[in-house]
Tab-separated table of C-alpha atoms in Angstrom:
chain	number	residue	atom	x	y	z
U	1	ALA	CA	0.000	0.000	0.000
U	2	GLN	CA	1.115	3.504	-0.682
U	3	SER	CA	1.778	6.023	2.033
U	4	VAL	CA	3.207	9.502	2.361
U	5	THR	CA	5.029	10.939	5.344
U	6	GLN	CA	5.596	14.632	5.720
U	7	LEU	CA	8.241	14.924	8.358
U	8	ASP	CA	7.419	18.400	9.609
U	9	SER	CA	3.958	19.511	10.648
U	10	GLN	CA	5.011	23.159	10.853
U	11	VAL	CA	7.933	25.067	9.396
U	12	PRO	CA	8.468	28.657	10.492
U	13	VAL	CA	10.911	30.627	8.380
U	14	PHE	CA	11.880	34.251	7.907
U	15	GLU	CA	11.055	36.067	4.698
U	16	GLU	CA	13.715	35.719	1.978
U	17	ALA	CA	15.233	32.663	3.690
U	18	PRO	CA	15.399	29.296	1.901
U	19	VAL	CA	13.033	26.523	2.875
U	20	GLU	CA	12.791	22.768	2.441
U	21	LEU	CA	9.635	20.803	3.159
U	22	ARG	CA	10.340	17.123	3.504
U	23	CYS	CA	8.340	14.261	2.074
U	24	ASN	CA	8.958	10.526	2.049
U	25	TYR	CA	6.769	7.977	0.362
U	26	SER	CA	6.399	4.234	0.215
U	27	SER	CA	5.036	2.290	-2.693
U	28	SER	CA	5.502	-1.115	-4.225
U	29	VAL	CA	4.949	0.115	-7.769
U	30	SER	CA	6.018	3.001	-9.929
U	31	VAL	CA	4.761	6.216	-8.491
U	32	TYR	CA	3.833	9.658	-9.518
U	33	LEU	CA	4.503	12.396	-7.016
U	34	PHE	CA	2.877	15.754	-6.460
U	35	TRP	CA	3.024	18.798	-4.239
U	36	TYR	CA	-0.116	20.826	-3.659
U	37	VAL	CA	-0.562	24.129	-1.870
U	38	GLN	CA	-3.687	25.111	0.013
U	39	TYR	CA	-4.292	28.661	1.152
U	40	PRO	CA	-6.753	29.228	4.028
U	41	ASN	CA	-10.319	28.301	3.107
U	42	GLN	CA	-9.353	27.507	-0.447
U	43	GLY	CA	-8.955	24.445	-2.639
U	44	LEU	CA	-5.884	22.537	-3.732
U	45	GLN	CA	-3.491	24.096	-6.206
U	46	LEU	CA	-0.934	21.925	-7.952
U	47	LEU	CA	2.588	23.258	-7.374
U	48	LEU	CA	4.525	20.645	-9.310
U	49	LYS	CA	4.550	17.001	-10.302
U	50	TYR	CA	6.993	14.213	-11.044
U	51	LEU	CA	5.769	11.717	-13.609
U	52	SER	CA	9.026	10.561	-15.232
U	53	GLY	CA	12.277	11.887	-16.665
U	54	SER	CA	14.403	14.479	-14.909
U	55	THR	CA	14.437	14.040	-11.162
U	56	LEU	CA	14.538	17.796	-10.581
U	57	VAL	CA	11.119	19.252	-11.149
U	58	LYS	CA	10.340	22.935	-11.317
U	59	GLY	CA	6.921	24.258	-10.447
U	60	ILE	CA	5.028	27.462	-9.992
U	61	ASN	CA	5.903	30.312	-7.646
U	62	GLY	CA	9.626	29.468	-7.703
U	63	PHE	CA	9.268	26.055	-6.048
U	64	GLU	CA	11.166	22.959	-7.087
U	65	ALA	CA	11.398	19.381	-5.884
U	66	GLU	CA	13.799	16.529	-6.343
U	67	PHE	CA	12.733	12.927	-6.742
U	68	ASN	CA	15.157	10.561	-5.024
U	69	LYS	CA	14.220	6.964	-5.681
U	70	SER	CA	16.873	5.410	-3.455
U	71	GLN	CA	15.769	7.514	-0.488
U	72	THR	CA	12.084	7.429	-1.500
U	73	SER	CA	11.918	11.155	-1.013
U	74	PHE	CA	10.425	14.104	-2.835
U	75	HIS	CA	11.445	17.193	-0.878
U	76	LEU	CA	10.117	20.611	-1.850
U	77	ARG	CA	12.434	23.612	-1.874
U	78	LYS	CA	12.363	27.314	-2.488
U	79	PRO	CA	15.520	29.462	-2.340
U	80	SER	CA	13.789	32.585	-1.026
U	81	VAL	CA	10.308	32.628	0.477
U	82	HIS	CA	7.780	35.438	0.608
U	83	ILE	CA	5.088	36.244	3.123
U	84	SER	CA	2.566	35.150	0.494
U	85	ASP	CA	3.977	31.607	0.586
U	86	THR	CA	2.380	31.094	3.994
U	87	ALA	CA	0.044	28.150	3.433
U	88	GLU	CA	-0.416	24.425	3.940
U	89	TYR	CA	1.612	22.199	1.637
U	90	PHE	CA	0.634	18.624	0.837
U	91	CYS	CA	2.816	15.969	-0.679
U	92	ALA	CA	0.909	13.267	-2.550
U	93	VAL	CA	1.517	10.012	-4.403
U	94	SER	CA	-0.538	8.349	-7.103
U	95	ASP	CA	-0.208	5.066	-8.995
U	96	GLN	CA	-1.670	5.035	-12.486
U	97	GLY	CA	-4.199	7.590	-11.365
U	98	PHE	CA	-6.637	5.387	-9.531
U	99	LYS	CA	-6.333	7.411	-6.386
U	100	THR	CA	-4.104	9.983	-4.785
U	101	ILE	CA	-2.775	9.508	-1.272
U	102	PHE	CA	-1.947	12.679	0.590
U	103	GLY	CA	0.452	13.361	3.401
U	104	ALA	CA	-0.674	15.047	6.591
U	105	GLY	CA	0.524	18.426	5.377
U	106	THR	CA	3.167	20.925	6.418
U	107	ARG	CA	2.165	24.396	7.478
U	108	LEU	CA	4.700	26.887	6.178
U	109	PHE	CA	4.667	30.101	8.158
U	110	VAL	CA	6.753	32.921	6.732
U	111	LYS	CA	7.656	35.637	9.193
U	112	ALA	CA	8.628	39.208	8.355
N	1	GLU	CA	-8.232	25.828	-19.752
N	2	PRO	CA	-10.887	23.256	-18.817
N	3	GLU	CA	-11.525	22.768	-15.127
N	4	VAL	CA	-13.540	20.719	-12.686
N	5	THR	CA	-16.447	22.601	-11.152
N	6	GLN	CA	-18.391	21.840	-7.983
N	7	THR	CA	-21.690	23.067	-6.608
N	8	PRO	CA	-22.629	24.344	-4.165
N	9	SER	CA	-19.529	25.973	-2.721
N	10	HIS	CA	-21.021	25.745	0.770
N	11	GLN	CA	-23.849	23.543	1.983
N	12	VAL	CA	-25.364	23.679	5.442
N	13	THR	CA	-27.617	20.843	6.483
N	14	GLN	CA	-29.133	19.386	9.611
N	15	MET	CA	-28.048	16.089	11.038
N	16	GLY	CA	-29.993	13.209	9.523
N	17	GLN	CA	-30.741	14.999	6.272
N	18	GLU	CA	-29.671	13.786	2.864
N	19	VAL	CA	-27.263	15.890	0.821
N	20	ILE	CA	-26.094	15.663	-2.749
N	21	LEU	CA	-22.837	17.273	-3.764
N	22	ARG	CA	-22.411	17.918	-7.452
N	23	CYS	CA	-19.382	17.931	-9.678
N	24	VAL	CA	-18.843	18.530	-13.371
N	25	PRO	CA	-15.590	16.825	-14.378
N	26	ILE	CA	-13.519	17.848	-17.365
N	27	SER	CA	-15.437	16.757	-20.423
N	28	ASN	CA	-13.122	14.119	-21.923
N	29	HIS	CA	-12.138	12.584	-18.591
N	30	LEU	CA	-13.187	9.049	-17.753
N	31	TYR	CA	-12.090	8.551	-14.136
N	32	PHE	CA	-13.792	10.378	-11.300
N	33	TYR	CA	-13.003	10.692	-7.621
N	34	TRP	CA	-14.241	12.116	-4.360
N	35	TYR	CA	-12.014	13.152	-1.489
N	36	ARG	CA	-12.772	14.817	1.789
N	37	GLN	CA	-10.817	17.032	4.134
N	38	ILE	CA	-11.975	17.501	7.682
N	39	LEU	CA	-10.986	20.936	8.947
N	40	GLY	CA	-7.315	21.051	9.812
N	41	GLN	CA	-6.634	17.523	8.622
N	42	LYS	CA	-5.278	15.885	5.508
N	43	VAL	CA	-7.140	15.125	2.321
N	44	GLU	CA	-8.551	11.593	2.341
N	45	PHE	CA	-9.572	9.426	-0.582
N	46	LEU	CA	-13.218	8.345	-0.565
N	47	VAL	CA	-14.012	6.660	-3.866
N	48	SER	CA	-13.006	6.271	-7.486
N	49	PHE	CA	-15.460	5.690	-10.319
N	50	TYR	CA	-14.927	4.432	-13.848
N	51	ASN	CA	-17.194	3.029	-16.539
N	52	ASN	CA	-20.269	3.651	-14.407
N	53	GLU	CA	-19.102	1.699	-11.434
N	54	ILE	CA	-17.011	2.122	-8.328
N	55	SER	CA	-13.438	0.964	-8.961
N	56	GLU	CA	-12.155	1.502	-5.436
N	57	LYS	CA	-13.441	2.878	-2.151
N	58	SER	CA	-11.964	3.587	1.239
N	59	GLU	CA	-13.223	2.428	4.615
N	60	ILE	CA	-14.714	5.888	5.072
N	61	PHE	CA	-17.072	5.285	2.156
N	62	ASP	CA	-19.695	3.258	4.009
N	63	ASP	CA	-23.332	2.540	3.189
N	64	GLN	CA	-24.288	6.138	3.922
N	65	PHE	CA	-22.390	7.259	0.845
N	66	SER	CA	-23.179	6.681	-2.804
N	67	VAL	CA	-21.945	8.074	-6.106
N	68	GLU	CA	-23.636	8.417	-9.435
N	69	ARG	CA	-23.061	9.751	-12.895
N	70	PRO	CA	-26.670	10.594	-13.747
N	71	ASP	CA	-25.896	12.009	-17.174
N	72	GLY	CA	-22.939	12.656	-19.427
N	73	SER	CA	-21.589	15.563	-17.452
N	74	ASN	CA	-22.402	15.391	-13.741
N	75	PHE	CA	-20.849	13.258	-11.022
N	76	THR	CA	-22.570	13.290	-7.655
N	77	LEU	CA	-21.831	12.251	-4.093
N	78	LYS	CA	-24.847	11.502	-1.914
N	79	ILE	CA	-24.791	11.216	1.843
N	80	ARG	CA	-28.054	9.621	2.944
N	81	SER	CA	-28.249	10.615	6.586
N	82	THR	CA	-25.651	13.164	7.511
N	83	LYS	CA	-23.796	13.098	10.799
N	84	LEU	CA	-21.907	15.861	12.544
N	85	GLU	CA	-18.643	14.158	11.633
N	86	ASP	CA	-19.462	14.437	7.926
N	87	SER	CA	-18.695	18.151	8.174
N	88	ALA	CA	-15.741	18.627	5.867
N	89	MET	CA	-14.573	19.986	2.560
N	90	TYR	CA	-15.381	17.585	-0.255
N	91	PHE	CA	-13.247	17.653	-3.372
N	92	CYS	CA	-14.123	16.123	-6.704
N	93	ALA	CA	-11.372	15.170	-9.141
N	94	SER	CA	-11.132	13.685	-12.601
N	95	THR	CA	-8.536	12.312	-14.969
N	96	THR	CA	-8.297	10.640	-18.309
N	97	THR	CA	-6.913	7.259	-19.323
N	98	GLY	CA	-3.206	6.921	-18.668
N	99	GLU	CA	-2.960	10.293	-16.966
N	100	PRO	CA	-1.770	10.001	-13.372
N	101	GLU	CA	-2.445	13.628	-12.510
N	102	GLN	CA	-5.917	14.264	-11.178
N	103	TYR	CA	-7.581	17.598	-11.670
N	104	PHE	CA	-9.288	18.840	-8.533
N	105	GLY	CA	-12.348	21.008	-8.222
N	106	PRO	CA	-12.536	23.938	-5.790
N	107	GLY	CA	-14.434	21.910	-3.197
N	108	THR	CA	-17.778	22.012	-1.417
N	109	ARG	CA	-17.740	22.869	2.247
N	110	LEU	CA	-20.374	20.777	4.002
N	111	THR	CA	-21.479	21.881	7.439
N	112	VAL	CA	-23.734	19.541	9.391
N	113	THR	CA	-25.492	21.132	12.371
């Protein structure tokens, strides 16, 4: 069975500092990996996805993630965060699209 | 760009009442899903639907829940007798054959009082 572990429930960081949100997954089959962002009282917005090919994936809003098969990780990074990046971030895994399994989420709090 | 739509955006109902949440998936998509997110918690898979039948469901999706594709465009989630603990955001999603990325709708916030 697939599962996703987000290692940090909350990450406070100062504006313009770099940030890494950690995600590990487990799956017995080939996986597809996603990061979603959710702003308060809003829906899910896809940040980026790994389907195949290059292990470094670039997404919207300056975010990127690296797929590491040997470590079963898909950590999300941004070199310089803004106040507007304050939100909940969900890592997710899918196999052939039959369902998506989400992690518990990491709340990124950017301080001025 | 085509998108998944959901109605209503917010539904308030009394405990024990039936509710139907509606979704219009992207028109050429063939796989449909419902997820829920209880306030402050993670998004949980409820059910997947393909070729007019349920392909997979979670343990959350008990006999109180049902899904239907009543016509060529809508996909509905029915809760027969709502409970307080059904209060959550419900997301619909769809995808097409061979496409692992699901496209999510904006959600319906269900409040059971």
